[in-house]
Structure formats: C-alpha cells, structure tokens
PDB file of C-alpha atoms in Angstrom:
ATOM      1  CA  MET A   1     121.747  76.000 100.971  1.00  0.00           C
ATOM      2  CA  LEU A   2     121.320  77.416 104.470  1.00  0.00           C
ATOM      3  CA  THR A   3     122.086  74.079 106.072  1.00  0.00           C
ATOM      4  CA  SER A   4     125.382  73.921 104.211  1.00  0.00           C
ATOM      5  CA  ILE A   5     126.261  77.398 105.476  1.00  0.00           C
ATOM      6  CA  LYS A   6     125.337  76.572 109.060  1.00  0.00           C
ATOM      7  CA  THR A   7     127.433  73.413 109.211  1.00  0.00           C
ATOM      8  CA  ASN A   8     131.054  73.936 110.104  1.00  0.00           C
ATOM      9  CA  SER A   9     132.774  72.656 106.975  1.00  0.00           C
ATOM     10  CA  PHE A  10     136.067  74.114 108.208  1.00  0.00           C
ATOM     11  CA  ALA A  11     136.400  71.748 111.170  1.00  0.00           C
ATOM     12  CA  GLY A  12     139.913  70.376 111.276  1.00  0.00           C
ATOM     13  CA  ASP A  13     141.376  72.703 108.644  1.00  0.00           C
ATOM     14  CA  LYS A  14     143.436  75.256 110.595  1.00  0.00           C
ATOM     15  CA  SER A  15     144.200  77.550 107.656  1.00  0.00           C
ATOM     16  CA  LYS A  16     140.513  77.952 106.769  1.00  0.00           C
ATOM     17  CA  GLU A  17     139.626  78.549 110.429  1.00  0.00           C
ATOM     18  CA  LEU A  18     142.316  81.220 110.616  1.00  0.00           C
ATOM     19  CA  GLY A  19     141.018  82.806 107.415  1.00  0.00           C
ATOM     20  CA  MET A  20     137.472  82.898 108.761  1.00  0.00           C
ATOM     21  CA  MET A  21     138.670  84.455 112.022  1.00  0.00           C
ATOM     22  CA  TYR A  22     140.538  87.115 110.017  1.00  0.00           C
ATOM     23  CA  PHE A  23     137.399  87.751 107.943  1.00  0.00           C
ATOM     24  CA  ARG A  24     135.265  88.173 111.071  1.00  0.00           C
ATOM     25  CA  VAL A  25     137.711  90.685 112.563  1.00  0.00           C
ATOM     26  CA  ALA A  26     137.847  92.555 109.242  1.00  0.00           C
ATOM     27  CA  ILE A  27     134.038  92.803 109.165  1.00  0.00           C
ATOM     28  CA  ILE A  28     133.988  94.130 112.754  1.00  0.00           C
ATOM     29  CA  LEU A  29     136.665  96.732 111.945  1.00  0.00           C
ATOM     30  CA  PHE A  30     134.793  97.750 108.801  1.00  0.00           C
ATOM     31  CA  GLY A  31     131.640  98.254 110.856  1.00  0.00           C
ATOM     32  CA  ALA A  32     133.548 100.360 113.386  1.00  0.00           C
ATOM     33  CA  GLN A  33     135.096 102.414 110.596  1.00  0.00           C
ATOM     34  CA  LEU A  34     131.713 102.952 108.971  1.00  0.00           C
ATOM     35  CA  LEU A  35     130.113 103.966 112.268  1.00  0.00           C
ATOM     36  CA  MET A  36     132.882 106.420 113.150  1.00  0.00           C
ATOM     37  CA  GLY A  37     132.789 107.836 109.624  1.00  0.00           C
ATOM     38  CA  LEU A  38     129.078 108.503 109.953  1.00  0.00           C
ATOM     39  CA  ILE A  39     129.578 110.094 113.369  1.00  0.00           C
ATOM     40  CA  ALA A  40     132.409 112.257 112.010  1.00  0.00           C
ATOM     41  CA  ALA A  41     130.261 113.342 109.061  1.00  0.00           C
ATOM     42  CA  ILE A  42     127.408 114.317 111.367  1.00  0.00           C
ATOM     43  CA  GLN A  43     129.836 116.164 113.659  1.00  0.00           C
ATOM     44  CA  PHE A  44     131.214 118.013 110.651  1.00  0.00           C
ATOM     45  CA  LEU A  45     127.719 119.185 109.737  1.00  0.00           C
ATOM     46  CA  VAL A  46     126.431 119.653 113.322  1.00  0.00           C
ATOM     47  CA  PRO A  47     129.462 120.610 115.473  1.00  0.00           C
ATOM     48  CA  GLY A  48     127.711 120.033 118.822  1.00  0.00           C
ATOM     49  CA  PHE A  49     126.753 116.404 118.075  1.00  0.00           C
ATOM     50  CA  LEU A  50     128.282 114.074 120.735  1.00  0.00           C
ATOM     51  CA  PHE A  51     130.806 116.764 121.646  1.00  0.00           C
ATOM     52  CA  GLU A  52     130.689 115.625 125.291  1.00  0.00           C
ATOM     53  CA  LEU A  53     132.107 112.194 124.343  1.00  0.00           C
ATOM     54  CA  PHE A  54     134.646 113.157 121.687  1.00  0.00           C
ATOM     55  CA  ASP A  55     135.137 115.942 119.219  1.00  0.00           C
ATOM     56  CA  PHE A  56     135.455 115.829 115.431  1.00  0.00           C
ATOM     57  CA  SER A  57     139.230 115.334 115.405  1.00  0.00           C
ATOM     58  CA  VAL A  58     138.975 112.218 117.596  1.00  0.00           C
ATOM     59  CA  ALA A  59     136.160 110.750 115.482  1.00  0.00           C
ATOM     60  CA  ARG A  60     138.158 111.442 112.325  1.00  0.00           C
ATOM     61  CA  MET A  61     141.300 109.865 113.800  1.00  0.00           C
ATOM     62  CA  VAL A  62     139.453 106.694 114.848  1.00  0.00           C
ATOM     63  CA  HIS A  63     137.745 106.498 111.447  1.00  0.00           C
ATOM     64  CA  ILE A  64     141.040 106.777 109.554  1.00  0.00           C
ATOM     65  CA  ASN A  65     143.025 104.489 111.872  1.00  0.00           C
ATOM     66  CA  ALA A  66     140.415 101.713 111.728  1.00  0.00           C
ATOM     67  CA  LEU A  67     141.791 100.800 108.313  1.00  0.00           C
TER      68      LEU A  67
END
C-alpha cells in the first residue's frame, strides 16, 4: 500500500497534478489558519502572549482571512 502511495501515479496527467498542487496549498493554508486560531485563542485568554509580534486583532484577522 505504501509503495503505491509513494509512486507518482499522476505523472503525465496535468489535471490530477493540478488537483494535487491545489490540495497541498489547501493543507498548508489550513495549517496556518489552525495555528493562528490557536494563537488568537491564547491571546484572548492571556492578553500579553506574543504582544510584541502582533496583537489579538492581527491574529484574528489572519485567522479569518486564511479561509
């Protein structure tokens, strides 16, 4: 099973390659949204957390706009 996942079965099929690239970007954006949501939640509970880098409103904006 793992060998079938590791092999590039999408070689030559442009639409599947494009779909996989879209999926990878979506996973990265989801991770960024999750991370910023966690940071915003911690900043909401502990207002001084990472205040030097960005405040709660910036973390909230990045979390919402990562959709």
